[in-house]
Coordinates of C-alpha atoms and ligand atoms in Angstrom, one line a residue:
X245 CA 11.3 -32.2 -5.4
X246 CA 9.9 -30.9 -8.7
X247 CA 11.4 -31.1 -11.6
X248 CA 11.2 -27.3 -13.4
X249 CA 13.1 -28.9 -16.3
X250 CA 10.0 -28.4 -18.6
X251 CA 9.3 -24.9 -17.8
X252 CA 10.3 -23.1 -20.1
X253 CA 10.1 -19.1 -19.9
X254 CA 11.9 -15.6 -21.7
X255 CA 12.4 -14.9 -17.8
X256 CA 14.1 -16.2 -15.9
X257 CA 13.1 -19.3 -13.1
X258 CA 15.2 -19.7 -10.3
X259 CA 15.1 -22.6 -7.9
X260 CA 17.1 -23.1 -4.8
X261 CA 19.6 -24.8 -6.6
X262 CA 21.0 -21.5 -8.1
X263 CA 23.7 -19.7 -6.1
X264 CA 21.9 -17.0 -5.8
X265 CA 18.9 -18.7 -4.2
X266 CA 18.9 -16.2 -1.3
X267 CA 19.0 -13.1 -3.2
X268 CA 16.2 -14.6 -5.9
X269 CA 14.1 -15.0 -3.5
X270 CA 14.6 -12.0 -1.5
X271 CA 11.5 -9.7 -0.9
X272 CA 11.7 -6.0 -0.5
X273 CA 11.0 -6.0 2.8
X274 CA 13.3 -7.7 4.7
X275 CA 11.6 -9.1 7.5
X276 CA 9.7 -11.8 4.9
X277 CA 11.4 -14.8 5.0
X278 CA 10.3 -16.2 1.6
X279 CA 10.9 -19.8 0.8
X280 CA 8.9 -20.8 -2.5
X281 CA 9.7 -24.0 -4.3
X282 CA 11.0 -21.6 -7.0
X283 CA 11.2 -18.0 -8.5
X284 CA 9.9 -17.1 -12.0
X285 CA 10.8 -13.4 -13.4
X286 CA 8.5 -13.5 -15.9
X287 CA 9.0 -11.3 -18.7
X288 CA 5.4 -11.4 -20.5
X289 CA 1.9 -13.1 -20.3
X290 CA 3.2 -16.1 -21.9
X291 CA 5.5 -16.4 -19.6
X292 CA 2.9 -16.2 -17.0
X293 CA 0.8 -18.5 -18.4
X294 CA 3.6 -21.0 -19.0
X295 CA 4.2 -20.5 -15.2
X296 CA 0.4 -21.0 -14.1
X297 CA 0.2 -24.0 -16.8
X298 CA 3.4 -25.9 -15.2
X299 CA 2.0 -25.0 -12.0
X300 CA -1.2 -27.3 -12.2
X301 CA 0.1 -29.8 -14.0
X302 CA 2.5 -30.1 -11.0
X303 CA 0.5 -29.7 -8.0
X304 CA 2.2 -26.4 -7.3
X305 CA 0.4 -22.7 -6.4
X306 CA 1.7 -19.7 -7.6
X307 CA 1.8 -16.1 -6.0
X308 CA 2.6 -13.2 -8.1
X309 CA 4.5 -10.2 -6.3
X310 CA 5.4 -6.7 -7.9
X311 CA 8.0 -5.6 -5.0
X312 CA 7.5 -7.7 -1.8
X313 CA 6.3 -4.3 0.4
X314 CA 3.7 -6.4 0.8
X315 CA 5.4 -9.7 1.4
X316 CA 5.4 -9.9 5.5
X317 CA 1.1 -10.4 5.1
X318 CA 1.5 -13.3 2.9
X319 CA 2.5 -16.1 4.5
X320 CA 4.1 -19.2 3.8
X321 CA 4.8 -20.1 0.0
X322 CA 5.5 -23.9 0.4
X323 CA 4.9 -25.4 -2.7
X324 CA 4.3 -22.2 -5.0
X325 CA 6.1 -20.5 -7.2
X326 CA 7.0 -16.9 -6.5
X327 CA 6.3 -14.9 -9.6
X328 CA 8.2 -11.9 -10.0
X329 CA 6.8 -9.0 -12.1
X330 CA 9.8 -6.6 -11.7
X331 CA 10.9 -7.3 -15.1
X332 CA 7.7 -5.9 -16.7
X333 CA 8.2 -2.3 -16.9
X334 CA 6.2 -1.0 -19.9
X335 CA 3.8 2.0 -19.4
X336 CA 1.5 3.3 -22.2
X337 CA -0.1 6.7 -21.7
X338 CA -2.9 7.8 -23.7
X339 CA -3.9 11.3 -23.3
X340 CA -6.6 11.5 -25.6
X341 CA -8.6 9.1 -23.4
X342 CA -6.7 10.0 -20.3
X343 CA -5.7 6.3 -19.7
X344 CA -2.6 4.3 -18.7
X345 CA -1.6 0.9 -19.3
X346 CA 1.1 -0.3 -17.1
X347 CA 2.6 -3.5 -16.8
X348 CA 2.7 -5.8 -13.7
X349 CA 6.4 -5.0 -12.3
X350 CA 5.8 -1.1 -13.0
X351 CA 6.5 1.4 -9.8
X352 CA 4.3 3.8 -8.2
X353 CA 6.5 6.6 -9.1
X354 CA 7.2 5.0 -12.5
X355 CA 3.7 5.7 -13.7
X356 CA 3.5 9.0 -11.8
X357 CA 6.9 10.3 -14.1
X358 CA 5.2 9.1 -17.3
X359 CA 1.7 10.7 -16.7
X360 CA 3.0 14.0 -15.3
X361 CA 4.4 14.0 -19.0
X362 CA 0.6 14.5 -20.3
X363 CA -0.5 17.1 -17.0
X364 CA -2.4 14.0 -15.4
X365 CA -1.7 11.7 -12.8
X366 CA -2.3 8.6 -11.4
X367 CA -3.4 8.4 -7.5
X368 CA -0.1 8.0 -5.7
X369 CA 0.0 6.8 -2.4
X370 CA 3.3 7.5 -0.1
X371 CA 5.8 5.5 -1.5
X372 CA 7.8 6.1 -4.7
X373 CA 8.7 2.3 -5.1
X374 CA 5.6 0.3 -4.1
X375 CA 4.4 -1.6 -7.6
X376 CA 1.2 -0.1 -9.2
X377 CA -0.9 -3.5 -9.3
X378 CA -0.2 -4.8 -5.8
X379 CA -1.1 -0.6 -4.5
X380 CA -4.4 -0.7 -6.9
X381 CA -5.4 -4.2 -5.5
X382 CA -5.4 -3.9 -2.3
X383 CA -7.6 -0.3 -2.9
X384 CA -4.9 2.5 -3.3
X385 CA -4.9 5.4 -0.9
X386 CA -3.3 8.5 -2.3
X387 CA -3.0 11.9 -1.3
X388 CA -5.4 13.0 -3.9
X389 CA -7.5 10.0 -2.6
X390 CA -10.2 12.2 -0.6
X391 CA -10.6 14.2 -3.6
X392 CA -10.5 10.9 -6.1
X393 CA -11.4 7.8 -3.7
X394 CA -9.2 5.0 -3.6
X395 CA -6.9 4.1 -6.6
X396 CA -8.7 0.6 -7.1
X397 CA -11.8 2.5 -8.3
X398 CA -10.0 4.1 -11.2
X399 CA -9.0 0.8 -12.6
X400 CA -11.0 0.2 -15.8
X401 CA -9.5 -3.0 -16.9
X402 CA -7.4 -5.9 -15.8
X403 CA -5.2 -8.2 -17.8
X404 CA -4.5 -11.1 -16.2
X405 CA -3.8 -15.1 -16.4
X406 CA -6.5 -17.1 -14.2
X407 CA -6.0 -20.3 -12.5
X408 CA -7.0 -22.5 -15.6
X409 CA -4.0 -20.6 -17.3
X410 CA -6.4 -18.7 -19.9
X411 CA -5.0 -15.0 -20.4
X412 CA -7.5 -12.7 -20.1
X413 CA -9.0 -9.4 -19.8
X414 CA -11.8 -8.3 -17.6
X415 CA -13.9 -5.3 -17.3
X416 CA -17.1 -4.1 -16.4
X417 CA -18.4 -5.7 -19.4
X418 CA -15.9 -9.1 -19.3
X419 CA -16.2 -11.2 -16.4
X420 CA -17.2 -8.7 -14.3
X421 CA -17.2 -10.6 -10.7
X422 CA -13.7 -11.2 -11.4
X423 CA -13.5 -8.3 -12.0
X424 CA -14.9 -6.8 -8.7
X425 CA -12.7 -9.1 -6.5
X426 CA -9.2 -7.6 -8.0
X427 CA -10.4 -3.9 -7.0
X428 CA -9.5 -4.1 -3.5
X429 CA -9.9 -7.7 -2.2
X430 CA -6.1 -8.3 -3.2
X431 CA -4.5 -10.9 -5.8
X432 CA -5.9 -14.0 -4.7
X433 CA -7.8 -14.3 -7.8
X434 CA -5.8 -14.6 -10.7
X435 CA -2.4 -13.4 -11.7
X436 CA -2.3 -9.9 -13.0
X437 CA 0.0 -9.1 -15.6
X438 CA -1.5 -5.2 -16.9
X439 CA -3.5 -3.0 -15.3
X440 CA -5.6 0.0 -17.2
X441 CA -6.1 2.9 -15.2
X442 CA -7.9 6.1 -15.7
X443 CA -6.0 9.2 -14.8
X444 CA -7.1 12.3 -13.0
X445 CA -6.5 15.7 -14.3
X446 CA -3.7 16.9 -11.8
X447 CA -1.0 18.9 -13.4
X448 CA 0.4 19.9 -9.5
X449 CA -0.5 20.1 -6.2
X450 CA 0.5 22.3 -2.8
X451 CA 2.7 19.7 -1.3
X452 CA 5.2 18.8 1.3
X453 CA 5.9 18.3 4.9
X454 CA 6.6 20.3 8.4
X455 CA 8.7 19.2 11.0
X456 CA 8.5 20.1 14.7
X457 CA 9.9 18.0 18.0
X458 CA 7.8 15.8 19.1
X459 CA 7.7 17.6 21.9
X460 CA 4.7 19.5 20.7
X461 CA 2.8 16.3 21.3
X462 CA -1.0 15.7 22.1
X463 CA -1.9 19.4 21.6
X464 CA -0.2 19.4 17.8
X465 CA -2.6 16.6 17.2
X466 CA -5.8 17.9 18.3
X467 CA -4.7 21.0 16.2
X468 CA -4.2 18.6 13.5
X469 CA -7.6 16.9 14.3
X470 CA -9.3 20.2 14.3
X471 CA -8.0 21.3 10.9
X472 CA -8.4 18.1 9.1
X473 CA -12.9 17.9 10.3
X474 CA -12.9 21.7 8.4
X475 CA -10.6 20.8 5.2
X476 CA -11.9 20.3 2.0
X477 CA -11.7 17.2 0.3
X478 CA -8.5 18.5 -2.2
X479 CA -6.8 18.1 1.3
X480 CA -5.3 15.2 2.5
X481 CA -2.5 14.8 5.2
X482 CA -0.9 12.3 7.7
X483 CA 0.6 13.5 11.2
X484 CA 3.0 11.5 12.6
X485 CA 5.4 10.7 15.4
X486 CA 8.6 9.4 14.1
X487 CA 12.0 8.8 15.6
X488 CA 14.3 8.8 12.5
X489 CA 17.3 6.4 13.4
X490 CA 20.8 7.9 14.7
X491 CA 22.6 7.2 10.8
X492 CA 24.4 9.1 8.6
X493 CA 21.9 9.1 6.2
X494 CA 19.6 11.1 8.5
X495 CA 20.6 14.5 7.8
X496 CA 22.3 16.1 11.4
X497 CA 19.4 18.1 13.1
X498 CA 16.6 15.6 12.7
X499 CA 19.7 12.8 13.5
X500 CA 18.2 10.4 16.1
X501 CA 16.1 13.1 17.3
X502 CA 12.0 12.8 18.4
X503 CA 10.3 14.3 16.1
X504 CA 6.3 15.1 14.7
X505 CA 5.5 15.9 11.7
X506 CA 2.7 16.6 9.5
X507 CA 2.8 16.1 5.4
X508 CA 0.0 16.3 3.0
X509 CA -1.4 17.2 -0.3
X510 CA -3.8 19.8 -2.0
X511 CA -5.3 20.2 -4.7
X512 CA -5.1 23.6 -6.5
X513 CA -3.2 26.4 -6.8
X514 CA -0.2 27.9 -4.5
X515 CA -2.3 30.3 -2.7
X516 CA -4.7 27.5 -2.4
X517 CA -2.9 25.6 -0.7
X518 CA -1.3 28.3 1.5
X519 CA -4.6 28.9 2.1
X520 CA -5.3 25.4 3.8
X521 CA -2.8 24.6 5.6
X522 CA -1.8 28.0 7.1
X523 CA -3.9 27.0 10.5
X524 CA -1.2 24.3 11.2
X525 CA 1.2 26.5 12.1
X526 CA -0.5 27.8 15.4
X527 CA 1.0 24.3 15.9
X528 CA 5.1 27.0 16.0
X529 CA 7.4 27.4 14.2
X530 CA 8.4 24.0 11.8
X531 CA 12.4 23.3 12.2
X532 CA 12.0 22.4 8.4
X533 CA 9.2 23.3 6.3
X534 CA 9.3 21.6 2.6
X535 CA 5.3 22.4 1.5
X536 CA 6.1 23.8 -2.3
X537 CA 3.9 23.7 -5.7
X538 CA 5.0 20.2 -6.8
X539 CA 4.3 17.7 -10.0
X540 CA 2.6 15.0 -9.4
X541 CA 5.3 12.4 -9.4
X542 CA 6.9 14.5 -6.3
X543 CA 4.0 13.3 -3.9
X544 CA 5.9 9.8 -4.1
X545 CA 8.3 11.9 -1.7
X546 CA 7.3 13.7 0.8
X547 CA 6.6 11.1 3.2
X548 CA 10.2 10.1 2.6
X549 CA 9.4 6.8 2.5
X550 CA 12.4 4.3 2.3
X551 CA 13.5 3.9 -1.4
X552 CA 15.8 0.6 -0.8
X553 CA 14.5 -2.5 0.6
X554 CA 14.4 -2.2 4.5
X555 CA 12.8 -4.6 6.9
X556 CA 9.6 -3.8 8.9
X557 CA 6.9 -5.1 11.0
X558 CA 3.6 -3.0 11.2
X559 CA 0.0 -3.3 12.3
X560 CA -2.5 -0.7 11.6
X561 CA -6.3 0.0 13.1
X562 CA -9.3 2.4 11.3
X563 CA -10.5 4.8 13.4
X564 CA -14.0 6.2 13.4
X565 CA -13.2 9.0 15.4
X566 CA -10.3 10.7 17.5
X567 CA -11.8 12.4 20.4
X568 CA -9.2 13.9 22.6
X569 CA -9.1 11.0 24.6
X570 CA -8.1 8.9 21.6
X571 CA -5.4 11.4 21.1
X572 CA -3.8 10.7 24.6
X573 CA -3.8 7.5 24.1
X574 CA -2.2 7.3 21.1
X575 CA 0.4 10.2 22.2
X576 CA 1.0 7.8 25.0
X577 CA 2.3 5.0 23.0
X578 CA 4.3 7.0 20.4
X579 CA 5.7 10.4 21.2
X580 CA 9.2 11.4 22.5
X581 CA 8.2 9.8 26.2
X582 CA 6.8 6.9 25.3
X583 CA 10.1 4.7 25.6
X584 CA 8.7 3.5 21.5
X585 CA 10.9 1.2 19.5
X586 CA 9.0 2.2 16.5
X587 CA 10.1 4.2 13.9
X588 CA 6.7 6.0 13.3
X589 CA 3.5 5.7 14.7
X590 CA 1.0 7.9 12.4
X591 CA -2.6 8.5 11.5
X592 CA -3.8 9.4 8.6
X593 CA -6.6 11.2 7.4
X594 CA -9.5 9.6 5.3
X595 CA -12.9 10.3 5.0
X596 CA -14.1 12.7 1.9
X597 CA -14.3 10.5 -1.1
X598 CA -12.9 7.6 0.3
X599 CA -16.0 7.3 2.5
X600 CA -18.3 7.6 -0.4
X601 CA -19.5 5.0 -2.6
X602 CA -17.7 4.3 -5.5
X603 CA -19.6 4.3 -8.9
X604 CA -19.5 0.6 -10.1
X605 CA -16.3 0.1 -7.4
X606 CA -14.7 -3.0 -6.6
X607 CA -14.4 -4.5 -3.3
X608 CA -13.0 -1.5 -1.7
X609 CA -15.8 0.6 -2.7
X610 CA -15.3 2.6 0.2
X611 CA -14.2 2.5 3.9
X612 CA -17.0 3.9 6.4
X613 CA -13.8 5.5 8.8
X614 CA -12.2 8.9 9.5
X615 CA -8.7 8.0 10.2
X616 CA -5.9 5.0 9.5
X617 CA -3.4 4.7 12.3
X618 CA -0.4 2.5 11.4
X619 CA 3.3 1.9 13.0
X620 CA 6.0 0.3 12.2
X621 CA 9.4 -0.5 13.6
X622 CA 12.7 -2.0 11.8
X623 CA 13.5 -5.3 13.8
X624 CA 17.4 -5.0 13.5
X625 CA 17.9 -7.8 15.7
X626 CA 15.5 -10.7 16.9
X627 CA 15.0 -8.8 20.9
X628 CA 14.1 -5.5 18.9
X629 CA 11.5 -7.6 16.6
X630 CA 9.8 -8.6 19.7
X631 CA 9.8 -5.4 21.2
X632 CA 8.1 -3.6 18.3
X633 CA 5.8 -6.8 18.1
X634 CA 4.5 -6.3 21.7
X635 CA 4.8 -1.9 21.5
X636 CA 2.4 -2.7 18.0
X637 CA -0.5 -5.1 19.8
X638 CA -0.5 -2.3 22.7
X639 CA -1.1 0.5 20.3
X640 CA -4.1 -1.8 18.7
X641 CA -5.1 -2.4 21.8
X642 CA -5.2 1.2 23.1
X643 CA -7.2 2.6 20.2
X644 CA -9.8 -0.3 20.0
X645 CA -12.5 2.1 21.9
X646 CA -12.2 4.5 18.6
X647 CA -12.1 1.5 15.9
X648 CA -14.3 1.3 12.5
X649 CA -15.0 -1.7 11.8
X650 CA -12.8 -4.2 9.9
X651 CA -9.5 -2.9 8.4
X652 CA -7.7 -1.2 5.1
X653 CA -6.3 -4.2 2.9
X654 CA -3.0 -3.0 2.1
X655 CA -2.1 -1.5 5.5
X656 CA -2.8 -5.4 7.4
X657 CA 0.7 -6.2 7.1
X658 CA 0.1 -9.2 9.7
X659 CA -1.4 -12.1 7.8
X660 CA -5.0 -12.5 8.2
X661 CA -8.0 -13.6 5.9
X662 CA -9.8 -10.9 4.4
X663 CA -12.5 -11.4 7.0
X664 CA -11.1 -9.3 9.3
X665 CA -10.6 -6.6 7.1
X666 CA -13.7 -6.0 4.3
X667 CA -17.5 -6.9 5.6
X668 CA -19.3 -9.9 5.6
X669 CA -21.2 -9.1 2.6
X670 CA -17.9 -8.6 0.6
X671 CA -16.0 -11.5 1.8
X672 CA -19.0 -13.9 0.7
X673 CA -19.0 -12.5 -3.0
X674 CA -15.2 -12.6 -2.5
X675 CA -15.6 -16.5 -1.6
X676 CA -17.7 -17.3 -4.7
X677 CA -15.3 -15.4 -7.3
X678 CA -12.4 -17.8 -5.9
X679 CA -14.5 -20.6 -5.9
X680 CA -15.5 -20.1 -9.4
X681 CA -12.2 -18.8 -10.6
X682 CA -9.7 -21.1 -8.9
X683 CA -11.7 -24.2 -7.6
X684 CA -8.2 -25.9 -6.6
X685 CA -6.9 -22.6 -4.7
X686 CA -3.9 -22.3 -6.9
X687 CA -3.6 -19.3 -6.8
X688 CA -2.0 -17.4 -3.7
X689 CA -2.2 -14.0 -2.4
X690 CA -2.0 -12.3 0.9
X691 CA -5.7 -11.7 2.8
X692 CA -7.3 -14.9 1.2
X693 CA -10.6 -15.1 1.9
X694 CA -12.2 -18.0 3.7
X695 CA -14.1 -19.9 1.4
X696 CA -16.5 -20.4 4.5
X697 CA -17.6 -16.6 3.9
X698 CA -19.7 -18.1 0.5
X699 CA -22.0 -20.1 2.7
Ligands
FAD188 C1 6.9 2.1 2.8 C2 5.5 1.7 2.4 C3 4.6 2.7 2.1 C4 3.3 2.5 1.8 N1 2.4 3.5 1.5 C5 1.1 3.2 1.1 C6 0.2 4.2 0.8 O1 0.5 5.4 0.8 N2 -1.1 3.9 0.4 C7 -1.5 2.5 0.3 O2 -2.6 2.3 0.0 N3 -0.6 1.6 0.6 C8 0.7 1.8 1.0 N4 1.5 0.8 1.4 C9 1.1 -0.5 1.3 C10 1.2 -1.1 -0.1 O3 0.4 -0.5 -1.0 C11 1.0 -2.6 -0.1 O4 1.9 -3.3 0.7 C12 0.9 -3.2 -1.5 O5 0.4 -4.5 -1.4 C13 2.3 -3.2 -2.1 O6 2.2 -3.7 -3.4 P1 3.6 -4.2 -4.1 O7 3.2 -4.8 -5.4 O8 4.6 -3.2 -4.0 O9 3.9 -5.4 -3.0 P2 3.9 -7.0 -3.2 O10 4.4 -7.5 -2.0 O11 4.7 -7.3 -4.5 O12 2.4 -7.3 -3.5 C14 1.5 -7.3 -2.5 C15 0.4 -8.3 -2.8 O13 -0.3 -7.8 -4.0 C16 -0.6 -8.9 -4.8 N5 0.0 -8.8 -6.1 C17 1.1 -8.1 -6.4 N6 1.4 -8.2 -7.7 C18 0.5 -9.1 -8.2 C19 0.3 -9.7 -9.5 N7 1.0 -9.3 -10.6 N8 -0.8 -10.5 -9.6 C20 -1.6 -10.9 -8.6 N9 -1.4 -10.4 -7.3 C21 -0.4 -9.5 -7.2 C22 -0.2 -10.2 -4.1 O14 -1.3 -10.7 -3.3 C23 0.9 -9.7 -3.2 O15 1.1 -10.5 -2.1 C24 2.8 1.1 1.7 C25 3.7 0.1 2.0 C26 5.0 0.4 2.4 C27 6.0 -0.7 2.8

């Protein structure tokens, strides 16, 4: 047992001593079952170094973790501490330069609110409360992404405490390797405590989703497939099969009810984006149609993402290419016949920039694939955990004939090494960052790469 007696942080460290071990602990999604020697909340750098400092003098590791969306991909935390960033909130907008500092425990939709202030925006993903570093780290795909790439790419600096517990920052120009890794190969690399972003001039966008049964199935998703190979890149949109659970929170006609549905983003003006997504409704009528001229910090929403911890288990696959045979198969595992216990099964649509080389881009440059699938299920009780378990390997499985290589880092919600996610060629310049950076691996983050990649 280690004695945290002489750690001493503003924060706060819990340990499992504390009464509320279990709730200290906790990660936002549920299904982790975290079990770290003990929790910091750090509240600054200092603190962070303090934390990394007692750490190696103590044999421990240390993880850092914004939220815990992301907590189910990384594994066991036996002797580490857990350090919490939610307690570091501080955003900085410049608008002269068109940058934003925000600290480590900021949210996505956070920093969405405070640049929409300035007519710019950040590159927001789906969810309004996943935190801005672990998004950007693990690459960042928004729905302005095929216009903008992904998220990672717009980072132009990183403060952050390395395993020698030196606070730093690195750029292009400061340890730049270090700075490569961060940009989508994860956070097993140091502990971030700021990240500098450079914002993208988007004032609004043509936003929102439409609802149909699921009964429109297969055919609504070759529409869909058709639309999305003519679309510009201001376009980007998910279609999805989702069975939204029988609770009072669901409001009454989409209560328990089958449903498809098909949300997205583009950039420009009203008619615009009239303009693009008009051909979806040879798709019929939508029983609920939402697609408005929004602000930025509304694309946080319109997935309607989950806004209070849940649990979930997920699994995704990249897809090169979705023939119409690809689309039966996937209609076969997800729509309203498909006896699913997942809550949605969805694919979303890449390509454009995100295909494209980044200029000077991180790890996640780019990612040589058309489409993301990804489902999820809510494992209420143990029996239902290993049905969406098994129903998520089948729905791998099925689309493996249509896969891209590898994966997208923060959609691998199984743990795995980084290997089977970015390319060879990235893993082994991955391998000799953490080798160089944190000799001892005391550092921890989900996706670790095997230091066998440097040979
Ligand atoms: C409902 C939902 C919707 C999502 N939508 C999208 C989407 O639209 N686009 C997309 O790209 N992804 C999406 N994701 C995936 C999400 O981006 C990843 O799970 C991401 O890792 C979450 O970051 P977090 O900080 O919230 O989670 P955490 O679990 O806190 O962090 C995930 C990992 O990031 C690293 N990390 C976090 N903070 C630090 C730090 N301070 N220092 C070092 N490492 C750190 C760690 O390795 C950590 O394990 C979604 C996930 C969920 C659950």
């Amino acid at each position: 047992m280690t004695d945290f007696s002489g750690l001493a942080i503003a924060g706060r460290l819990a340990t499992p001593a504390d009464s509320d071990w279990d709730q200290a602990r906790q990660a936002w999604n549920l299904a982790a079952d975290q079990r770290p020697s003990a929790v910091a909340f750090v509240e600054s750098a200092e603190d962070v170094v303090a934390v990394v400092r007692f750490a190696a003098e103590n044999g421990l590791r240390v993880s850092g973790q914004g939220t815990g969306h992301g907590a189910v991909a990384l594994g066991s935390l036996e002797g580490a501490i857990l350090i919490k960033t939610e307690r570091m909130r501080g955003i900085e907008v410049d608008a002269g330069t068109g940058t934003a500092r925000a600290e480590a425990g900021v949210l996505s939709v956070e920093l969405a609110e405070a640049a929409q202030q300035h007519g710019l925006s950040g590159l927001p993903g789906s969810s309004p409360d996943v935190g801005v570093v672990g998004f950007h780290l693990g690459g960042g795909l928004s729905w302005l992404g095929r216009e903008y790439g992904f998220a990672c790419n717009r980072v132009r600096a990183i403060e952050l405490v390395t395993a020698d517990g030196e606070a730093r920052t690195v750029d292009a120009g400061n340890e730049p390797d270090l700075f490569w890794a961060l940009r989508g190969g994860g956070g097993d690399y140091a502990v971030v405590t700021a990240l500098q972003i450079a914002l993208v001039p988007v004032a609004d966008a043509y936003a929102g989703i439409m609802i149909f049964p699921a009964a429109v199935g297969a055919g609504a998703v070759r529409i869909w497939r058709d639309w999305a190979a003519e679309v510009g890149d201001n376009v980007t949109s998910v279609v999805r099969f989702i069975r939204p659970p029988d609770i009072p929170d669901v409001p009454e006609p989409l209560r328990g009810t089958p449903l498809l549905t098909i949300d997205g983003a583009c950039i420009g003006s009203r008619e615009e984006g009239e303009a693009a997504f008009a051909p979806l409704l040879e798709i019929g009528e939508p029983m609920m149609n939402s697609f408005d001229q929004v602000p930025p910090a509304a694309l946080c929403r319109i997935h309607m993402d989950p806004e209070q911890p849940v649990p979930g288990l997920g699994h995704h696959r990249v897809l090169r290419e979705l023939p119409d045979e690809a689309i039966d198969a996937f209609a076969s595992m997800a729509d309203a016949d498909s006896g699913t216990p997942l809550l949605l099964t969805e694919i979303r649509q890449m390509g454009g920039a995100l295909a494209r080389p980044a200029e000077n881009g991180g790890a996640l440059s780019h990612l040589d694939a058309q489409f993301a699938m990804f489902g999820i299920g809510m494992p209420m009780t143990p029996e239902l955990g290993q049905a969406i378990e098994g129903r998520l390997d089948a729905l791998h499985e099925a689309m493996a004939p249509w896969a891209a290589g590898g994966g997208y880092f923060n959609f691998a919600e199984r743990a795995c090494d980084a290997d089977a996610i970015l390319p060879p060629e990235v893993c082994a310049r991955l391998a000799e960052v953490k080798g160089r950076y944190d000799p001892d691996g005391r550092i921890l983050g989900s996706h670790a790469v095997s230091l066998d990649a440097a040979a």
